[in-house]
CSV table of C-alpha atoms in Angstrom, one decimal:
chain,number,residue,atom,x,y,z
A,568,MET,CA,-5.8,-20.4,-0.5
A,569,LYS,CA,-5.6,-19.6,-4.2
A,570,GLU,CA,-9.3,-18.9,-4.3
A,571,ALA,CA,-9.1,-16.5,-1.3
A,572,GLN,CA,-6.1,-14.8,-3.0
A,573,ILE,CA,-8.0,-14.2,-6.2
A,574,GLN,CA,-11.1,-13.0,-4.4
A,575,LEU,CA,-9.1,-10.5,-2.4
A,576,LEU,CA,-7.2,-9.3,-5.4
A,577,GLU,CA,-10.5,-8.9,-7.5
A,578,THR,CA,-12.2,-7.0,-4.7
A,579,TYR,CA,-9.0,-4.9,-4.1
A,580,MET,CA,-8.6,-4.0,-7.8
A,581,SER,CA,-12.3,-3.1,-8.1
A,582,LEU,CA,-11.7,-0.2,-5.7
A,583,TYR,CA,-9.4,1.6,-8.1
A,584,ILE,CA,-9.7,3.6,-11.3
A,585,ASN,CA,-6.9,4.3,-13.6
A,586,HIS,CA,-5.6,7.8,-14.2
A,587,SER,CA,-6.0,7.3,-18.0
A,588,VAL,CA,-9.7,7.0,-17.6
A,589,VAL,CA,-10.0,10.1,-15.4
A,590,VAL,CA,-7.6,12.4,-17.4
A,591,GLU,CA,-9.7,11.9,-20.6
A,592,TYR,CA,-12.6,13.8,-19.0
A,593,LEU,CA,-10.5,16.5,-17.2
A,594,ASP,CA,-11.9,20.0,-17.9
A,595,GLN,CA,-15.0,18.6,-19.6
A,596,PRO,CA,-18.1,20.2,-18.1
A,597,GLU,CA,-20.1,17.0,-18.7
A,598,SER,CA,-17.5,14.8,-17.1
A,599,PRO,CA,-19.1,11.9,-15.1
A,600,TYR,CA,-16.1,12.1,-12.7
A,601,VAL,CA,-15.6,14.4,-9.8
A,602,ILE,CA,-12.1,14.3,-8.3
A,603,LEU,CA,-11.8,14.7,-4.5
A,604,ASP,CA,-8.5,15.6,-2.9
A,605,VAL,CA,-9.0,14.0,0.6
A,606,ARG,CA,-5.7,15.0,2.1
A,607,ASN,CA,-6.1,16.4,5.6
A,608,ALA,CA,-3.2,18.8,5.3
A,609,PRO,CA,-3.8,22.6,4.9
A,610,ALA,CA,-3.4,24.2,1.4
A,611,ALA,CA,0.1,25.6,2.3
A,612,VAL,CA,1.4,22.1,3.0
A,613,LYS,CA,-0.4,20.5,0.0
A,614,LYS,CA,1.0,23.2,-2.4
A,615,ASP,CA,-0.7,21.8,-5.4
A,616,GLN,CA,-3.4,19.4,-6.4
A,617,ILE,CA,-4.9,17.5,-9.4
A,618,LYS,CA,-6.3,20.1,-11.8
A,619,GLY,CA,-10.0,20.6,-11.1
A,620,ALA,CA,-10.0,18.6,-7.9
A,621,ILE,CA,-12.3,19.6,-5.0
A,622,ALA,CA,-10.6,19.6,-1.6
A,623,ILE,CA,-12.6,17.7,1.0
A,624,PRO,CA,-10.3,16.4,3.8
A,625,ALA,CA,-11.2,12.8,4.6
A,626,ARG,CA,-11.9,13.8,8.2
A,627,ASN,CA,-14.7,16.2,7.1
A,628,LEU,CA,-16.2,14.1,4.3
A,629,GLU,CA,-19.0,12.5,6.3
A,630,GLN,CA,-20.3,16.0,7.3
A,631,VAL,CA,-20.6,17.3,3.7
A,632,LEU,CA,-22.0,14.2,1.9
A,633,ASP,CA,-25.3,16.1,1.2
A,634,THR,CA,-23.4,18.5,-1.0
A,635,LEU,CA,-22.3,15.7,-3.3
A,636,ASN,CA,-24.2,14.5,-6.4
A,637,LYS,CA,-25.3,10.9,-6.7
A,638,SER,CA,-25.3,11.0,-10.5
A,639,LYS,CA,-21.5,11.5,-10.5
A,640,THR,CA,-18.7,9.1,-9.9
A,641,TYR,CA,-16.2,10.2,-7.2
A,642,VAL,CA,-12.5,9.7,-7.6
A,643,VAL,CA,-10.6,10.2,-4.3
A,644,TYR,CA,-6.8,10.5,-3.9
A,645,ASP,CA,-4.3,11.0,-1.1
A,646,TRP,CA,-0.5,11.8,-1.3
A,647,THR,CA,0.6,8.3,-2.2
A,648,GLY,CA,-0.9,4.8,-2.7
A,649,GLY,CA,0.6,3.6,0.6
A,650,THR,CA,-1.6,5.7,2.8
A,651,ILE,CA,-5.1,5.1,4.1
A,652,LEU,CA,-7.0,8.3,3.7
A,653,GLY,CA,-8.1,7.4,0.2
A,654,LYS,CA,-9.6,4.1,1.5
A,655,GLN,CA,-11.2,5.9,4.5
A,656,ALA,CA,-12.9,8.3,2.1
A,657,LEU,CA,-13.8,5.6,-0.3
A,658,LEU,CA,-15.5,3.5,2.5
A,659,ILE,CA,-17.6,6.5,3.6
A,660,LEU,CA,-18.7,7.2,0.0
A,661,LEU,CA,-19.5,3.5,-0.8
A,662,LYS,CA,-21.4,3.1,2.5
A,663,HIS,CA,-23.6,6.1,1.6
A,664,GLY,CA,-24.5,4.8,-1.8
A,665,PHE,CA,-22.1,6.8,-4.0
A,666,ASP,CA,-20.2,5.5,-7.0
A,667,ALA,CA,-16.6,6.0,-6.0
A,668,TYR,CA,-13.1,4.8,-6.7
A,669,GLU,CA,-9.6,5.5,-5.4
A,670,LEU,CA,-7.2,6.9,-8.0
A,671,ALA,CA,-4.5,4.3,-8.8
A,672,GLY,CA,-1.1,5.7,-8.0
A,673,ALA,CA,-2.6,8.6,-6.0
A,674,LEU,CA,-1.1,12.1,-6.4
A,675,GLU,CA,2.4,10.8,-6.6
A,676,GLY,CA,1.6,8.7,-9.6
A,677,TRP,CA,-0.3,11.5,-11.3
A,678,LYS,CA,2.6,13.9,-11.0
A,679,GLY,CA,5.1,11.1,-12.0
A,680,MET,CA,3.2,10.9,-15.3
A,681,ASN,CA,3.2,14.7,-15.7
A,682,LEU,CA,-0.6,14.9,-15.8
A,683,PRO,CA,-2.2,18.3,-15.2
A,684,ILE,CA,-2.0,19.8,-11.7
A,685,GLU,CA,-2.8,23.3,-10.3
A,686,SER,CA,-1.1,25.4,-7.6
A,687,LEU,CA,-2.8,26.0,-4.3
A,688,THR,CA,-0.6,28.8,-3.1
B,1155,MET,CA,-19.4,-6.5,-5.5
B,1156,LYS,CA,-20.2,-3.4,-3.4
B,1157,GLU,CA,-20.8,-5.5,-0.3
B,1158,ALA,CA,-17.5,-7.2,-0.7
B,1159,GLN,CA,-15.8,-3.8,-1.3
B,1160,ILE,CA,-17.3,-2.4,1.9
B,1161,GLN,CA,-16.4,-5.5,3.9
B,1162,LEU,CA,-12.8,-5.4,2.7
B,1163,LEU,CA,-12.4,-1.7,3.4
B,1164,GLU,CA,-13.9,-2.0,6.9
B,1165,THR,CA,-11.6,-4.8,7.8
B,1166,TYR,CA,-8.6,-3.1,6.2
B,1167,MET,CA,-9.3,0.2,8.0
B,1168,SER,CA,-9.7,-1.6,11.3
B,1169,LEU,CA,-6.1,-2.7,11.2
B,1170,TYR,CA,-4.8,0.9,11.5
B,1171,ILE,CA,-4.5,3.5,14.2
B,1172,ASN,CA,-4.1,7.2,13.5
B,1173,HIS,CA,-0.9,9.0,14.6
B,1174,SER,CA,-3.0,11.6,16.4
B,1175,VAL,CA,-4.3,9.0,18.9
B,1176,VAL,CA,-0.8,7.7,19.5
B,1177,VAL,CA,1.1,11.0,19.8
B,1178,GLU,CA,-1.3,12.1,22.5
B,1179,TYR,CA,0.1,9.5,24.9
B,1180,LEU,CA,3.8,9.8,23.8
B,1181,ASP,CA,6.1,10.1,26.9
B,1182,GLN,CA,3.3,9.3,29.3
B,1183,PRO,CA,4.3,6.5,31.7
B,1184,GLU,CA,0.7,5.3,31.9
B,1185,SER,CA,0.3,5.1,28.1
B,1186,PRO,CA,-1.9,2.2,26.9
B,1187,TYR,CA,0.2,2.1,23.7
B,1188,VAL,CA,3.6,0.6,23.1
B,1189,ILE,CA,5.1,1.5,19.7
B,1190,LEU,CA,7.1,-1.2,18.0
B,1191,ASP,CA,9.6,-0.3,15.2
B,1192,VAL,CA,9.5,-3.6,13.2
B,1193,ARG,CA,12.0,-2.6,10.5
B,1194,ASN,CA,14.6,-5.4,9.9
B,1195,ALA,CA,17.4,-3.0,9.0
B,1196,PRO,CA,20.3,-2.4,11.5
B,1197,ALA,CA,20.3,0.9,13.6
B,1198,ALA,CA,22.9,2.5,11.3
B,1199,VAL,CA,20.6,2.2,8.4
B,1200,LYS,CA,17.5,3.2,10.3
B,1201,LYS,CA,19.2,6.3,11.7
B,1202,ASP,CA,16.2,7.4,13.7
B,1203,GLN,CA,12.9,6.1,15.0
B,1204,ILE,CA,9.7,7.3,16.5
B,1205,LYS,CA,10.4,8.7,20.0
B,1206,GLY,CA,10.1,6.0,22.6
B,1207,ALA,CA,9.6,3.2,20.2
B,1208,ILE,CA,11.0,-0.3,21.0
B,1209,ALA,CA,12.9,-1.9,18.1
B,1210,ILE,CA,11.8,-5.4,17.4
B,1211,PRO,CA,12.5,-6.5,13.8
B,1212,ALA,CA,9.5,-8.3,12.3
B,1213,ARG,CA,11.7,-11.3,11.6
B,1214,ASN,CA,12.4,-11.7,15.4
B,1215,LEU,CA,9.0,-10.8,16.8
B,1216,GLU,CA,7.7,-14.3,17.1
B,1217,GLN,CA,10.6,-15.3,19.3
B,1218,VAL,CA,10.2,-12.5,21.8
B,1219,LEU,CA,6.4,-12.5,22.3
B,1220,ASP,CA,6.7,-13.6,25.9
B,1221,THR,CA,8.4,-10.3,26.7
B,1222,LEU,CA,5.3,-8.4,25.6
B,1223,ASN,CA,2.5,-7.3,27.9
B,1224,LYS,CA,-1.1,-8.3,27.0
B,1225,SER,CA,-2.5,-5.3,28.9
B,1226,LYS,CA,-0.9,-2.9,26.4
B,1227,THR,CA,-2.0,-2.0,22.8
B,1228,TYR,CA,0.9,-2.5,20.3
B,1229,VAL,CA,1.4,0.0,17.5
B,1230,VAL,CA,3.7,-1.3,14.8
B,1231,TYR,CA,5.4,0.6,12.0
B,1232,ASP,CA,7.7,0.1,9.1
B,1233,TRP,CA,9.4,2.7,6.7
B,1234,THR,CA,6.4,3.5,4.6
B,1235,GLY,CA,2.7,2.4,4.3
B,1236,GLY,CA,3.6,0.6,1.1
B,1237,THR,CA,5.6,-2.2,2.6
B,1238,ILE,CA,4.5,-5.4,4.3
B,1239,LEU,CA,6.6,-5.7,7.5
B,1240,GLY,CA,4.0,-3.9,9.5
B,1241,LYS,CA,1.3,-6.3,8.3
B,1242,GLN,CA,3.6,-9.3,9.0
B,1243,ALA,CA,4.1,-8.1,12.6
B,1244,LEU,CA,0.5,-7.2,13.0
B,1245,LEU,CA,-0.6,-10.7,11.9
B,1246,ILE,CA,1.8,-12.3,14.5
B,1247,LEU,CA,0.5,-10.1,17.3
B,1248,LEU,CA,-3.2,-10.6,16.5
B,1249,LYS,CA,-2.8,-14.4,16.1
B,1250,HIS,CA,-1.2,-14.5,19.6
B,1251,GLY,CA,-4.1,-12.6,21.2
B,1252,PHE,CA,-2.5,-9.1,21.5
B,1253,ASP,CA,-4.3,-5.9,20.8
B,1254,ALA,CA,-2.4,-4.4,18.0
B,1255,TYR,CA,-2.6,-1.9,15.1
B,1256,GLU,CA,-0.4,-0.7,12.3
B,1257,LEU,CA,0.4,3.0,12.4
B,1258,ALA,CA,-1.3,4.8,9.6
B,1259,GLY,CA,1.2,6.5,7.3
B,1260,ALA,CA,4.1,4.6,8.9
B,1261,LEU,CA,7.4,6.3,9.8
B,1262,GLU,CA,7.3,8.4,6.6
B,1263,GLY,CA,3.9,9.9,7.5
B,1264,TRP,CA,5.0,10.5,11.1
B,1265,LYS,CA,8.1,12.4,9.9
B,1266,GLY,CA,6.1,14.3,7.3
B,1267,MET,CA,4.0,15.7,10.1
B,1268,ASN,CA,7.1,16.6,12.2
B,1269,LEU,CA,6.1,14.4,15.1
B,1270,PRO,CA,8.7,13.5,17.7
B,1271,ILE,CA,11.5,11.2,16.6
B,1272,GLU,CA,14.8,10.2,18.2
B,1273,SER,CA,18.3,9.5,16.8
B,1274,LEU,CA,19.7,6.0,16.7
B,1275,THR,CA,23.3,6.9,15.9
C,589,MET,CA,-13.7,-8.6,13.7
C,590,LYS,CA,-10.4,-10.1,14.9
C,591,GLU,CA,-11.1,-13.2,12.8
C,592,ALA,CA,-11.8,-11.2,9.7
C,593,GLN,CA,-8.6,-9.2,10.4
C,594,ILE,CA,-6.5,-12.3,10.7
C,595,GLN,CA,-8.0,-13.8,7.6
C,596,LEU,CA,-7.4,-10.7,5.5
C,597,LEU,CA,-3.8,-10.4,6.7
C,598,GLU,CA,-3.1,-14.1,6.1
C,599,THR,CA,-4.4,-13.9,2.5
C,600,TYR,CA,-2.7,-10.6,1.9
C,601,MET,CA,0.7,-11.8,3.2
C,602,SER,CA,0.4,-15.0,1.1
C,603,LEU,CA,0.5,-12.8,-2.1
C,604,TYR,CA,4.1,-11.7,-1.3
C,605,ILE,CA,7.6,-13.2,-1.6
C,606,ASN,CA,10.6,-11.8,0.2
C,607,HIS,CA,13.5,-10.4,-1.8
C,608,SER,CA,15.9,-12.6,0.2
C,609,VAL,CA,14.3,-15.8,-1.3
C,610,VAL,CA,14.5,-14.4,-4.8
C,611,VAL,CA,18.0,-12.9,-4.7
C,612,GLU,CA,19.4,-16.3,-3.7
C,613,TYR,CA,18.5,-17.7,-7.1
C,614,LEU,CA,19.5,-14.6,-9.1
C,615,ASP,CA,21.8,-15.5,-12.1
C,616,GLN,CA,21.2,-19.3,-11.6
C,617,PRO,CA,20.1,-21.0,-14.9
C,618,GLU,CA,18.0,-23.5,-12.9
C,619,SER,CA,16.2,-20.9,-10.8
C,620,PRO,CA,12.6,-21.7,-10.1
C,621,TYR,CA,11.8,-18.0,-10.2
C,622,VAL,CA,11.2,-15.7,-13.2
C,623,ILE,CA,11.1,-12.0,-12.3
C,624,LEU,CA,8.6,-9.9,-14.3
C,625,ASP,CA,9.0,-6.1,-14.3
C,626,VAL,CA,5.3,-5.1,-15.0
C,627,ARG,CA,5.8,-1.4,-15.1
C,628,ASN,CA,3.9,0.2,-18.0
C,629,ALA,CA,6.5,3.0,-18.5
C,630,PRO,CA,8.9,2.9,-21.5
C,631,ALA,CA,12.5,1.8,-20.9
C,632,ALA,CA,13.8,5.4,-20.9
C,633,VAL,CA,11.6,6.3,-18.0
C,634,LYS,CA,12.3,3.1,-16.2
C,635,LYS,CA,16.1,3.6,-16.5
C,636,ASP,CA,17.0,0.4,-14.7
C,637,GLN,CA,15.4,-2.8,-13.5
C,638,ILE,CA,16.1,-5.8,-11.3
C,639,LYS,CA,19.0,-7.8,-12.7
C,640,GLY,CA,17.7,-10.5,-15.1
C,641,ALA,CA,14.0,-9.3,-14.9
C,642,ILE,CA,11.8,-9.7,-18.0
C,643,ALA,CA,9.9,-6.6,-18.9
C,644,ILE,CA,6.2,-7.3,-19.5
C,645,PRO,CA,4.0,-4.3,-18.9
C,646,ALA,CA,0.9,-5.2,-16.8
C,647,ARG,CA,-1.3,-3.9,-19.6
C,648,ASN,CA,0.2,-6.4,-22.1
C,649,LEU,CA,0.5,-9.4,-19.7
C,650,GLU,CA,-2.8,-11.1,-20.7
C,651,GLN,CA,-1.8,-11.2,-24.3
C,652,VAL,CA,1.5,-12.9,-23.8
C,653,LEU,CA,0.6,-15.6,-21.2
C,654,ASP,CA,1.2,-18.4,-23.7
C,655,THR,CA,4.9,-17.4,-23.7
C,656,LEU,CA,5.2,-18.1,-20.0
C,657,ASN,CA,6.2,-21.4,-18.4
C,658,LYS,CA,3.9,-23.1,-15.9
C,659,SER,CA,6.8,-24.9,-14.3
C,660,LYS,CA,8.2,-21.6,-13.1
C,661,THR,CA,7.2,-19.3,-10.2
C,662,TYR,CA,6.6,-15.7,-11.4
C,663,VAL,CA,7.7,-12.8,-9.2
C,664,VAL,CA,6.2,-9.5,-10.3
C,665,TYR,CA,7.1,-6.0,-9.2
C,666,ASP,CA,6.2,-2.4,-9.9
C,667,TRP,CA,7.9,0.9,-8.8
C,668,THR,CA,6.8,0.8,-5.1
C,669,GLY,CA,4.7,-1.3,-2.8
C,670,GLY,CA,2.0,1.4,-2.8
C,671,THR,CA,0.9,1.0,-6.4
C,672,ILE,CA,-1.5,-1.5,-8.0
C,673,LEU,CA,0.2,-2.8,-11.2
C,674,GLY,CA,1.8,-5.6,-9.2
C,675,LYS,CA,-1.5,-6.8,-7.9
C,676,GLN,CA,-3.1,-6.4,-11.4
C,677,ALA,CA,-0.4,-8.6,-12.9
C,678,LEU,CA,-0.6,-11.1,-10.0
C,679,LEU,CA,-4.4,-11.4,-10.4
C,680,ILE,CA,-4.0,-12.2,-14.1
C,681,LEU,CA,-1.3,-14.9,-13.4
C,682,LEU,CA,-3.2,-16.5,-10.5
C,683,LYS,CA,-6.4,-16.6,-12.5
C,684,HIS,CA,-4.6,-18.4,-15.3
C,685,GLY,CA,-3.1,-21.0,-13.1
C,686,PHE,CA,0.4,-19.7,-12.7
C,687,ASP,CA,2.4,-19.8,-9.5
C,688,ALA,CA,3.0,-16.1,-8.8
C,689,TYR,CA,3.9,-13.6,-6.1
C,690,GLU,CA,4.4,-9.9,-5.7
C,691,LEU,CA,7.9,-8.9,-4.7
C,692,ALA,CA,7.7,-7.5,-1.1
C,693,GLY,CA,9.0,-3.9,-1.1
C,694,ALA,CA,8.9,-3.7,-5.0
C,695,LEU,CA,11.7,-2.1,-6.9
C,696,GLU,CA,12.1,0.7,-4.3
C,697,GLY,CA,12.8,-1.8,-1.5
C,698,TRP,CA,15.2,-3.9,-3.8
C,699,LYS,CA,17.2,-0.8,-4.5
C,700,GLY,CA,17.1,0.4,-0.9
C,701,MET,CA,18.9,-2.9,0.0
C,702,ASN,CA,21.4,-2.4,-2.8
C,703,LEU,CA,20.5,-5.7,-4.5
C,704,PRO,CA,21.6,-6.2,-8.1
C,705,ILE,CA,20.0,-4.1,-10.8
C,706,GLU,CA,20.9,-3.5,-14.5
C,707,SER,CA,20.7,-0.4,-16.6
C,708,LEU,CA,18.0,-0.1,-19.4
C,709,THR,CA,19.6,2.8,-21.2
């Protein structure tokens, strides 16, 4: 069982990128990262988002894949780390050959560390 | 690693059902879905639940499996998506040959979208 | 798919230990469990912790492994069950041959059940 545990944890952890890596490139035009806000809620409900994020609801992602750039690394996030939209988006991106990660801690963790956000209203 | 990531995400996502599928059948006598509230807390702590849910605490589920109906699809939920009771209940149901899913977003997500709940007090 | 689902859930559930098992040994000098608070935040942000926990931020864990005791079982926790620091710490411990689990429900669940905590300020 220990081998299966380690294998699961290693694969699971490999899906995530730490906020500290992402925030370092925020606002840099040459950033290798593109942050995708994949929440399905309308802007009025979302109220704010990670600074510079592009809003592509998870339910629409498959339809707009040809607008994305395969030379970038996509970082997706949902409201919290306990939801599944981030993983749904990540699965779509990985299956289509994109470099992609889920943001560890999601939006909740980002805000909890007072990292830059922007208003949507 | 990418193959292992995709396989993990596909299996993980297959455990979940979206609230939008479930809410469509709410209050319909012929619904294929039975919603199970598997929280272990007493009713006074739970305060409310998803409308029409049946409360079977995860710790008791194995003992009452013979009261369940194999022609139905069971949808289990806990407080939030970050807890493990939903997965514990789901494992019991799947191992015993039931069709079952965990509700994406759990009770927290259901309430956040203002879907129908009912008081327990 | 059902076999893969059951295998994933069984491995996933095997990573966790229930608070009821841990709380039974709290304050007992001969406890087989050592609780590790692996949050990376400073004490002022953390404010409180599980009673008797040892604070070892996940980012420092690999450097202090030789201070740990292989005859104990380590129980790690982060803020909530939706974050990844618990799994990061668990992976390090399991890979180095320690007995270790993540606390089901994390600190949030522990507090929600009014189990013993202690102030850090």
